[in-house]
Short mmCIF file of C-alpha atoms in Angstrom, two decimals:
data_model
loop_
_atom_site.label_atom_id
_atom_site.label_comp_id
_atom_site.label_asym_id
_atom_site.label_seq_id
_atom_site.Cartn_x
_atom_site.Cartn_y
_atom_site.Cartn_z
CA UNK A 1 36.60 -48.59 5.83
CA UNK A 2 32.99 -48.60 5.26
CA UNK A 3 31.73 -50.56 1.59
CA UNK A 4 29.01 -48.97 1.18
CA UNK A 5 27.13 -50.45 -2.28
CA UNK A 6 27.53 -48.27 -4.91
CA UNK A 7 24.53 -46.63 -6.58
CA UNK A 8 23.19 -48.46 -9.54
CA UNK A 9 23.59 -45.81 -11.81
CA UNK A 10 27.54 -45.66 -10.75
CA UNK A 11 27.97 -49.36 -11.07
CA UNK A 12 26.34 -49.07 -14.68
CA UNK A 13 28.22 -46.59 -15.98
CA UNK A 14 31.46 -48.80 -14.61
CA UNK A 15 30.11 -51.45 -16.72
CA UNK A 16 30.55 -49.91 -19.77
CA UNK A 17 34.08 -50.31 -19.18
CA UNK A 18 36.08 -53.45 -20.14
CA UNK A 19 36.89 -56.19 -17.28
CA UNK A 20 40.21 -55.76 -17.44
CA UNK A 21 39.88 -51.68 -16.87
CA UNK A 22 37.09 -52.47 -14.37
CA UNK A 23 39.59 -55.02 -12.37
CA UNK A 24 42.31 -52.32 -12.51
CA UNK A 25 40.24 -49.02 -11.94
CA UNK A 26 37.02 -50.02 -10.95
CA UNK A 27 37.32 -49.28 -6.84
CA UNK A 28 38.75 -45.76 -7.10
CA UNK A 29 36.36 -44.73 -10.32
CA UNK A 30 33.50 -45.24 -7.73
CA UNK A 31 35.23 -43.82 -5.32
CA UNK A 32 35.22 -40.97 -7.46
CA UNK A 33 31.71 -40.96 -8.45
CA UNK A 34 30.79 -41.26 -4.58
CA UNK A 35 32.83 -37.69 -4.10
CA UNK A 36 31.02 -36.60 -7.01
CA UNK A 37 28.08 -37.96 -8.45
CA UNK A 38 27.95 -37.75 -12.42
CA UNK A 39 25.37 -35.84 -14.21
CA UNK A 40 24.25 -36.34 -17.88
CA UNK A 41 27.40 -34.32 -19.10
CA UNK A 42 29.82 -36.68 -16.13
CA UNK A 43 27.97 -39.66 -18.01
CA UNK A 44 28.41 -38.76 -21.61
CA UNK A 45 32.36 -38.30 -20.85
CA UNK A 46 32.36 -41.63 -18.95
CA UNK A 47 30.54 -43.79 -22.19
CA UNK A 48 33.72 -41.83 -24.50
CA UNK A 49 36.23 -42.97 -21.99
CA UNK A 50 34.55 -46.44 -22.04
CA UNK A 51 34.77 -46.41 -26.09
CA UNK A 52 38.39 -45.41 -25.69
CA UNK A 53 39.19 -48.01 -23.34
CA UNK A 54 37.49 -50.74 -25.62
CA UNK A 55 39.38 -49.31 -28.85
CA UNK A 56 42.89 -49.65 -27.18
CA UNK A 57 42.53 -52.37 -24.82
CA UNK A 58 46.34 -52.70 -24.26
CA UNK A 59 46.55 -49.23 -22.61
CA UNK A 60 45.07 -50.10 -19.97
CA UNK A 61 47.76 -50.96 -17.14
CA UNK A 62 47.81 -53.59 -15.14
CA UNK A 63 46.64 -53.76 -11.76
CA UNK A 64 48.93 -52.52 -9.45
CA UNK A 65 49.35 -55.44 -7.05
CA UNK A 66 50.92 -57.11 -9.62
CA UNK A 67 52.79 -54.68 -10.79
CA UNK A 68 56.70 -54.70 -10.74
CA UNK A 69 58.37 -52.24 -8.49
CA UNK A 70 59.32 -49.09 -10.76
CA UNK A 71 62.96 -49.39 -10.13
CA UNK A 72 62.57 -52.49 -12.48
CA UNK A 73 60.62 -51.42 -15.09
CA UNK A 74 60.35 -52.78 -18.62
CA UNK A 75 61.78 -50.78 -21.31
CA UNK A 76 58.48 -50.58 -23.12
CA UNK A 77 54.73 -51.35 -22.14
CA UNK A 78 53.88 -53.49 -24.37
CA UNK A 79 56.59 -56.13 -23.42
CA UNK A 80 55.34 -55.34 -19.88
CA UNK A 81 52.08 -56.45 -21.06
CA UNK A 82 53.14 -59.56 -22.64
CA UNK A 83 54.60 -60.42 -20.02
CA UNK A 84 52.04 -60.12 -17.49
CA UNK A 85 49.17 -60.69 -19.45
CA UNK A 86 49.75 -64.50 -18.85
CA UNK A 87 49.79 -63.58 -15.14
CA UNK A 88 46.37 -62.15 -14.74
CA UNK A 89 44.75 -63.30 -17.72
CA UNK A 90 44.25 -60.07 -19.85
CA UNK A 91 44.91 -60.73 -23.15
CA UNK A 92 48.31 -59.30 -23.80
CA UNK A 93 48.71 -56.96 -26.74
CA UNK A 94 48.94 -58.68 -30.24
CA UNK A 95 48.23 -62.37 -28.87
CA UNK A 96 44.95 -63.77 -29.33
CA UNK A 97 42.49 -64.03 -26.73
CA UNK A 98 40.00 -67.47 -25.98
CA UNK A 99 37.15 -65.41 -27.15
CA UNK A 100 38.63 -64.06 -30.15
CA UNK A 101 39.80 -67.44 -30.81
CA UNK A 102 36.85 -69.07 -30.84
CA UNK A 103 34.82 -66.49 -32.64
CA UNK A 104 37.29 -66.48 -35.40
CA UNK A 105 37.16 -70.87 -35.02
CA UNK A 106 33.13 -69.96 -35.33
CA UNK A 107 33.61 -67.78 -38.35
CA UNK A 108 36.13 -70.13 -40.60
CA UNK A 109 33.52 -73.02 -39.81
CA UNK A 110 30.71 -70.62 -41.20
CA UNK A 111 32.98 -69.35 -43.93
CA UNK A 112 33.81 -73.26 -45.15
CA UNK A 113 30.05 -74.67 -44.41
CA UNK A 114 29.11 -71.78 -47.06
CA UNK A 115 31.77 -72.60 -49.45
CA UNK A 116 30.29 -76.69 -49.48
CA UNK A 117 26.92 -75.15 -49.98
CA UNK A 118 28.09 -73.23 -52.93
CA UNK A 119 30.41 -76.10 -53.68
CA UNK A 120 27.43 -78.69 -53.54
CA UNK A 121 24.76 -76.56 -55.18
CA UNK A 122 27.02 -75.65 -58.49
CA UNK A 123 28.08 -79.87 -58.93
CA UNK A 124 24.83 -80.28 -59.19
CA UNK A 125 24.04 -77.63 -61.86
CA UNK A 126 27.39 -78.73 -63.78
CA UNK A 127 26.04 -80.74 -66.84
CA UNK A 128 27.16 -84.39 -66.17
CA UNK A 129 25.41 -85.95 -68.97
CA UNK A 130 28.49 -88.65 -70.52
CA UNK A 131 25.96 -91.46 -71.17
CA UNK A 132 22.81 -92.04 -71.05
CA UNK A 133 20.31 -90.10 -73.31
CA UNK A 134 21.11 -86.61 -73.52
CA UNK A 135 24.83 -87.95 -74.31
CA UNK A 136 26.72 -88.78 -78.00
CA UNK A 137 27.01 -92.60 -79.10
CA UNK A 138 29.26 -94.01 -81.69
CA UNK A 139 27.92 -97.02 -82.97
CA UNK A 140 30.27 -97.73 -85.27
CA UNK A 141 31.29 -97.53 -89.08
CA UNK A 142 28.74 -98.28 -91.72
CA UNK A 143 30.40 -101.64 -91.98
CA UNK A 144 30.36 -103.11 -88.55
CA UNK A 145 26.20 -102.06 -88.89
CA UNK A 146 26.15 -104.35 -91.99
CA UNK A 147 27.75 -106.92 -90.56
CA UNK A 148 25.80 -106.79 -87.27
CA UNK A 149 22.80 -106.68 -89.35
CA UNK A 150 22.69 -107.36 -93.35
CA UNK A 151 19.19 -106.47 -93.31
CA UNK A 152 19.85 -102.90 -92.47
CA UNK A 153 20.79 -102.71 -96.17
CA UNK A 154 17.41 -103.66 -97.28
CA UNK A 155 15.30 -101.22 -95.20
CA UNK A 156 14.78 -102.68 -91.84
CA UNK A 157 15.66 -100.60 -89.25
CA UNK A 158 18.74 -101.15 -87.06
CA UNK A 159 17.62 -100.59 -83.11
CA UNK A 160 20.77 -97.89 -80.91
CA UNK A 161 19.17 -99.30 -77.88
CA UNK A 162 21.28 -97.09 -75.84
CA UNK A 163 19.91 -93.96 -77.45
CA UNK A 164 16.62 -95.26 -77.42
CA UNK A 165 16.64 -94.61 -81.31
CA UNK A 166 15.89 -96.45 -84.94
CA UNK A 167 18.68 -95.42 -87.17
CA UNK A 168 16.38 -95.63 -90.28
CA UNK A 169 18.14 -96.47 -94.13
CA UNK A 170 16.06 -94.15 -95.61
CA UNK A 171 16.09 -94.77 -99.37
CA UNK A 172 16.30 -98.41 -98.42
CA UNK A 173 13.53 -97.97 -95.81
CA UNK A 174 10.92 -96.42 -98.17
CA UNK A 175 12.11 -98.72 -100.97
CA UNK A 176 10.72 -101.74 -98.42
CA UNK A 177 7.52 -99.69 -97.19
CA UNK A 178 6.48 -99.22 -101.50
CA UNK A 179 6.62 -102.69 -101.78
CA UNK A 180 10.01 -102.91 -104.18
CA UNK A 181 12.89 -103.72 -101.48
CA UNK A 182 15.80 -102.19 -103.06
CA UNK A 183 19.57 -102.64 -101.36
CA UNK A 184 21.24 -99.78 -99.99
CA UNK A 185 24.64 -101.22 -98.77
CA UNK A 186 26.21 -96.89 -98.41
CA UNK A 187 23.59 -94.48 -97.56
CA UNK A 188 24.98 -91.34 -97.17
CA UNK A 189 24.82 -90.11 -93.39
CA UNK A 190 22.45 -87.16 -95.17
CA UNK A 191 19.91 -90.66 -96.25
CA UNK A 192 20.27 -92.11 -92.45
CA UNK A 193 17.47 -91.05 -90.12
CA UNK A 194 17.60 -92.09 -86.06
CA UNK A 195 14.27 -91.78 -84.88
CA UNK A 196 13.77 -91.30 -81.25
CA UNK A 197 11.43 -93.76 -80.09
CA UNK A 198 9.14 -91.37 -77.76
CA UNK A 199 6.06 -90.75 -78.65
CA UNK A 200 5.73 -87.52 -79.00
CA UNK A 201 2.29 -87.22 -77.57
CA UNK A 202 2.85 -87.96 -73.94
CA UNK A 203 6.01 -89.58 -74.37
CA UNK A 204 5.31 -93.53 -74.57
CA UNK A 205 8.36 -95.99 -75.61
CA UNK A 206 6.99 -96.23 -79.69
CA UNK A 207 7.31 -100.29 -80.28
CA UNK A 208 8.99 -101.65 -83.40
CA UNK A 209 7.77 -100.96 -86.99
CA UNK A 210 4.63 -103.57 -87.72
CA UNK A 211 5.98 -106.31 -90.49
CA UNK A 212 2.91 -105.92 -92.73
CA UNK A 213 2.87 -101.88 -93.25
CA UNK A 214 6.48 -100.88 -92.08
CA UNK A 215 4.44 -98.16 -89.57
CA UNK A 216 5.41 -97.40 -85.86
CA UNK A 217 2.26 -98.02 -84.09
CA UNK A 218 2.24 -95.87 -80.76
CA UNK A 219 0.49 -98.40 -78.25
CA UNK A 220 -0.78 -95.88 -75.69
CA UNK A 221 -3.10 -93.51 -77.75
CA UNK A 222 -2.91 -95.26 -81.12
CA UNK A 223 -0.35 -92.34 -82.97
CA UNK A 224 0.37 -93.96 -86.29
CA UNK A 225 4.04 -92.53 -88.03
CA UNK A 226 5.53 -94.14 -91.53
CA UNK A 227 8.67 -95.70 -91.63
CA UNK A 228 10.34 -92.12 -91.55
CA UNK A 229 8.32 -91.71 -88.75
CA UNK A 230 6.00 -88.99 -89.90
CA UNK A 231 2.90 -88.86 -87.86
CA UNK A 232 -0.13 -90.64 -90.31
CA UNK A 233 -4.06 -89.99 -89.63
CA UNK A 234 -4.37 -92.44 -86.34
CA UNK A 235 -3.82 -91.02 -82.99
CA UNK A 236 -3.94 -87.68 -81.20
CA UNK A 237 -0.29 -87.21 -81.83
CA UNK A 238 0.51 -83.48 -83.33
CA UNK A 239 3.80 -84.05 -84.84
CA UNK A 240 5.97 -86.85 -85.92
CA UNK A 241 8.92 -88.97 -84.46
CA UNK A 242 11.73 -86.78 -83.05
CA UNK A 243 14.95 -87.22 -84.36
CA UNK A 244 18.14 -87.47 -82.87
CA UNK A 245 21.25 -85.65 -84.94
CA UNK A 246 23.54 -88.14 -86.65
CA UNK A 247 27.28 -87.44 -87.55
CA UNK A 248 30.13 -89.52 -89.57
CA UNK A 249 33.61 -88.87 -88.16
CA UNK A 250 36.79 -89.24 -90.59
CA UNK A 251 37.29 -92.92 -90.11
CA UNK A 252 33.49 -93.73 -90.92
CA UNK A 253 32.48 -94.08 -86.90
CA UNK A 254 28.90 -92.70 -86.79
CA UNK A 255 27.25 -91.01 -83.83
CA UNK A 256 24.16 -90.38 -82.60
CA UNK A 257 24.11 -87.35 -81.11
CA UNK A 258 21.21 -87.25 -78.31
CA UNK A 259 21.43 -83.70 -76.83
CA UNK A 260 20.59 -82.45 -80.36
CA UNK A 261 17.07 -83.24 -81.24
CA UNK A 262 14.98 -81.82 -84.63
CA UNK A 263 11.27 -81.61 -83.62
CA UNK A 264 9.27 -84.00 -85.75
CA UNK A 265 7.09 -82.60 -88.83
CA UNK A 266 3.46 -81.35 -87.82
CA UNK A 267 0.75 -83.46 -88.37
CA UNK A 268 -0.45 -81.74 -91.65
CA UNK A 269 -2.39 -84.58 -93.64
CA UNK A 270 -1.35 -87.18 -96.40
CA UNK A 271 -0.33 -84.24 -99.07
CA UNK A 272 2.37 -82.92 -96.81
CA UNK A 273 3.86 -86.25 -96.10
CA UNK A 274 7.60 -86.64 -97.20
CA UNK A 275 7.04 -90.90 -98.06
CA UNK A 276 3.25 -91.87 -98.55
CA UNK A 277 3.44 -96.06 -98.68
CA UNK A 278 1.20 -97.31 -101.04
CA UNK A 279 -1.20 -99.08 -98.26
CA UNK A 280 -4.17 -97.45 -97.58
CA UNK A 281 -4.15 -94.62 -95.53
CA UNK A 282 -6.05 -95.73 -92.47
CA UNK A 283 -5.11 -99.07 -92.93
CA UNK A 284 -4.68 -100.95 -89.41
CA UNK A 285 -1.09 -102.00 -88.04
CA UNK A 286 -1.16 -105.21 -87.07
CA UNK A 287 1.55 -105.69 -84.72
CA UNK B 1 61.29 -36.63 -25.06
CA UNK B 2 58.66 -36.14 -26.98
CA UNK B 3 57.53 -39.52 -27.85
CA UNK B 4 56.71 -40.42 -24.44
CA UNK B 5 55.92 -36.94 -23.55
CA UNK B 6 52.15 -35.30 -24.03
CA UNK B 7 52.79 -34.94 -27.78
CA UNK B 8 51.42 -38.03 -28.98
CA UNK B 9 48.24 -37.88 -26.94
CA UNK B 10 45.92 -36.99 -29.43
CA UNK B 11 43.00 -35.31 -28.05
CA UNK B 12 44.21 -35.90 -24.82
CA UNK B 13 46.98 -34.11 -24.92
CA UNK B 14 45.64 -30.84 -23.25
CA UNK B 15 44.08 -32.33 -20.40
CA UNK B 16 46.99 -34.93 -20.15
CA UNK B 17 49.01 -31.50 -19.29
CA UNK B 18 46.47 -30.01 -16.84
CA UNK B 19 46.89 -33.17 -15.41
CA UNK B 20 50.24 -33.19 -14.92
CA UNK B 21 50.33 -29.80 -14.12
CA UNK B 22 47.93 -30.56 -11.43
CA UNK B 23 50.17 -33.36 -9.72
CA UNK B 24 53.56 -31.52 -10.24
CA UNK B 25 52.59 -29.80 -6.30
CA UNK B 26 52.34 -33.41 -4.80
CA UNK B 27 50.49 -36.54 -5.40
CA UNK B 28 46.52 -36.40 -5.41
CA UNK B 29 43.59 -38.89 -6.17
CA UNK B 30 41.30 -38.59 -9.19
CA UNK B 31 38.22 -36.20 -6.96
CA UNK B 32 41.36 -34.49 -6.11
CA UNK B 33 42.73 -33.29 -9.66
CA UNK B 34 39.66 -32.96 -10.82
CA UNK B 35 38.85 -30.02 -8.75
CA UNK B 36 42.38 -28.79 -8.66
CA UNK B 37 42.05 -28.78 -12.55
CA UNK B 38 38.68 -27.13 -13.06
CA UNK B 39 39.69 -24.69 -10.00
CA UNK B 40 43.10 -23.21 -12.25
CA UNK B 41 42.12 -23.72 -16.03
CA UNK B 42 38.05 -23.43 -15.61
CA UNK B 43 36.92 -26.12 -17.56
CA UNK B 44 35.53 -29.24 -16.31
CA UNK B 45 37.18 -32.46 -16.23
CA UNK B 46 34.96 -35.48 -17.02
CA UNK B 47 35.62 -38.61 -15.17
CA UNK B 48 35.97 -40.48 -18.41
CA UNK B 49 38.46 -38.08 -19.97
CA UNK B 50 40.54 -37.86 -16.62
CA UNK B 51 40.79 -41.90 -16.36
CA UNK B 52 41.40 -42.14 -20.37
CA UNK B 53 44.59 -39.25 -19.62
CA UNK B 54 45.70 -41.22 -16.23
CA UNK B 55 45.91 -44.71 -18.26
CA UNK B 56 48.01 -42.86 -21.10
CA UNK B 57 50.04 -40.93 -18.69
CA UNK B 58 50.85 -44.32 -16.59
CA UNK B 59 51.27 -46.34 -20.00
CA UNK B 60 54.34 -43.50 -20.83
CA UNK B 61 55.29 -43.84 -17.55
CA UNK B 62 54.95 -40.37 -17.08
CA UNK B 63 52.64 -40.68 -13.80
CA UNK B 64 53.01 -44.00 -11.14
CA UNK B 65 49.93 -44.91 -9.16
CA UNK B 66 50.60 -45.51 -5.07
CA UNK B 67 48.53 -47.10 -2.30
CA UNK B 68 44.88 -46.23 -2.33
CA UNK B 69 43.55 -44.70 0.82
CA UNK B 70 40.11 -44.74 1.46
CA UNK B 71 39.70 -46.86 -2.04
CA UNK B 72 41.10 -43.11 -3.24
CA UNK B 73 44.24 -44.48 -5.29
CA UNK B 74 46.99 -40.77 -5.58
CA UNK B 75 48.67 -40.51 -8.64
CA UNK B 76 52.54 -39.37 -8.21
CA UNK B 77 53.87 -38.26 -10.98
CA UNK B 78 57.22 -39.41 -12.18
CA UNK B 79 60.63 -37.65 -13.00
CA UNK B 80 60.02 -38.21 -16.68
CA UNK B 81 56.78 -36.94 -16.04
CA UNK B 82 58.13 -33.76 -14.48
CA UNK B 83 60.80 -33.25 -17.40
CA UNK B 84 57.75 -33.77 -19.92
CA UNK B 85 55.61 -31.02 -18.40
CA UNK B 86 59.00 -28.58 -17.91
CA UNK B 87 59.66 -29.37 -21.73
CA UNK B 88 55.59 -28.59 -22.56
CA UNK B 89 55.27 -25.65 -20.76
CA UNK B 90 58.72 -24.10 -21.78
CA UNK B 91 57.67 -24.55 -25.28
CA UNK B 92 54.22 -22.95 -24.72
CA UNK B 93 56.15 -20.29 -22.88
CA UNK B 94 58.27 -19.85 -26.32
CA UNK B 95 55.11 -19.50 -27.67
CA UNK B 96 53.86 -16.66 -26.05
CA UNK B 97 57.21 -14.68 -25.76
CA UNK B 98 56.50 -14.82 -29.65
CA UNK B 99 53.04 -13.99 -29.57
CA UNK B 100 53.07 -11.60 -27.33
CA UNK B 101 56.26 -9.57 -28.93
CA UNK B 102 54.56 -9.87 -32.42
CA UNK B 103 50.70 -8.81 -30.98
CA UNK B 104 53.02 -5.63 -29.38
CA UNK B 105 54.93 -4.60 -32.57
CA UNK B 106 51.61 -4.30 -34.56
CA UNK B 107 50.32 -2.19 -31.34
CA UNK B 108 53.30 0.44 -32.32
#
């Protein structure tokens, strides 16, 4: 028997074919194409019956050597296959092969990388804001402020550190500024201000109100506000003190809500001010 | 029968019965019916469609592959094979009884 090598063009078109049809057909399909060499018609019918034998891999039988003898045949193929599949390491019908196994491995671990990218990227758009500024503080009834801090009654501020806010008595407050302290021991929660304490220019921690005028005195550009924290003549500042919303629940609790902010009045001049103090207007703050 | 017979071949079915018709006078080798075919129906066999028929035909047992010779394997085909084709062409031979007795009774 003489092996001659089979024409590249023969040994192509073989290839087309799966292993498994290739290990059981491959000698006696070039055999064929030796007797009969394929033209482009011969070659277009061999790439279908490649596609065929890659859509139903199963049908392919097994090769012969290990075939049983026919006097024992299985009742159906397919158990035939199952069986011998193991044997000669075709896939059998319905079972998974290593390949397919580890492209569909490849796949899940694609599929659940994705899913902690999406995962990861929404957490971190999820508001998370419980504290901090941007988040709601109770600081407590009326009463516990009092107690904390008598003066708050007479017009000084009371400092909500956490919020970074003055909660201002505001009849109280511009009773002190005038000159004629009054006591306010139950400002509504309409006569209670909490100024934030950023200046609104380019955002510089405000200091305390000054003793002698009762004025917030920004000390990186100079903005002067009043005690209500509207924005006087000193200071590039275009607007007053933002304020931070403030809320009394049933029991009296207040809270100063931080993720609600009303923009401070524009700087419009002395005539458009709310509380004009009686000092001078460009009188200095001496802090 | 016709579950394992040329029925359910799909697109194969017609040259899954030249096939068969082609082995029913002995076993031959795939050069072999490929020639006999083309020689007594007159259309060409491709070597992809007459390897796709063989695999069905040997999956429904209907043909059993022997001992190459010459790397030439001959195809045999089977008793259930030989019932199948019987069945087929008795059917198609129905078939034309019909169609001939109807195409003569419009003739007169």
């Amino acid at each position: 028997m003489s092996r001659t090598r089979a024409p590249i063009r023969h040994r192509l078109l073989l290839r087309t074919y799966p292993a498994a049809w290739r290990q059981r057909y491959g000698e006696e399909f070039l055999a064929l194409l030796a007797d009969r060499p394929a033209g482009w018609r011969a070659a277009a019918d061999i790439l279908g019956g490649a596609l065929d034998a890659r859509l139903h891999p199963g049908r392919t039988p097994l090769s012969v050597d290990e075939m049983l003898p026919h006097a024992m045949a299985l009742p159906t193929v397919s158990a035939a296959t199952a069986t011998f599949g193991i044997v000669t390491g075709v896939p059998p019908v319905g079972v998974l092969s290593r390949r397919a196994f580890m492209r569909r491995v490849l796949g899940v671990g694609v599929a659940l990388l994705s899913l902690e990218f999406l995962g990861g990227t929404l957490s971190f758009l999820w508001p998370n804001i419980r504290s901090g500024l941007g988040g709601a503080f109770r600081i407590g009834s009326l009463d516990s402020i009092l107690a904390t801090q008598p003066s708050f009654a007479d017009g000084q501020y009371y400092p909500v550190n956490e919020a970074r806010a003055f909660l201002v008595n505001v009849p109280a407050a511009t009773a002190l500024a005038s000159g004629s302290p009054i006591s306010v021991t139950d400002p509504s929660v309409d006569q209670l201000l909490a100024l934030w304490r950023k200046c609104p220019h380019l955002g510089c921690l405000v200091p305390e109100p000054c003793v002698d005028l009762h004025r917030i005195l920004c000390r990186c550009h100079h903005s002067t506000y009043n005690i209500l924290g509207e924005k006087m003549s000193q200071g590039p500042a275009e607007r007053g003190l933002d304020r931070f919303a403030i809320r009394m629940e049933a029991d009296g609790t207040l809270i100063v809500d931080t993720s609600e902010i009303t923009q401070g009045a524009p700087n419009l001049g002395p005539d458009h001010l709310v509380f004009s103090d009686p000092h001078p207007w460009e009188a200095t703050c001496h802090i | 029968m016709n579950a394992k017979g040329t029925g359910d071949l799909g697109r194969f079915a017609e040259p899954a019965l030249l096939v068969l018709i082609s082995l029913a006078d002995g076993p031959k080798h795939g050069y072999a019916i490929m020639t006999d075919v083309e020689a007594f129906s007159g259309s060409p066999l491709g070597p992809g469609t007459l390897y796709a028929v063989l695999a069905r035909l040997e999956e429904a047992g209907l043909i059993e592959p022997l001992e190459p010779v010459e790397r030439r394997r001959p195809y045999r085909i089977t008793g259930a094979g030989s019932t199948a084709v019987a069945e087929q062409l008795d059917q198609m031979g129905r078939f034309l009884e019909l169609g001939r007795a109807r195409v003569r009774g419009a003739e007169g």
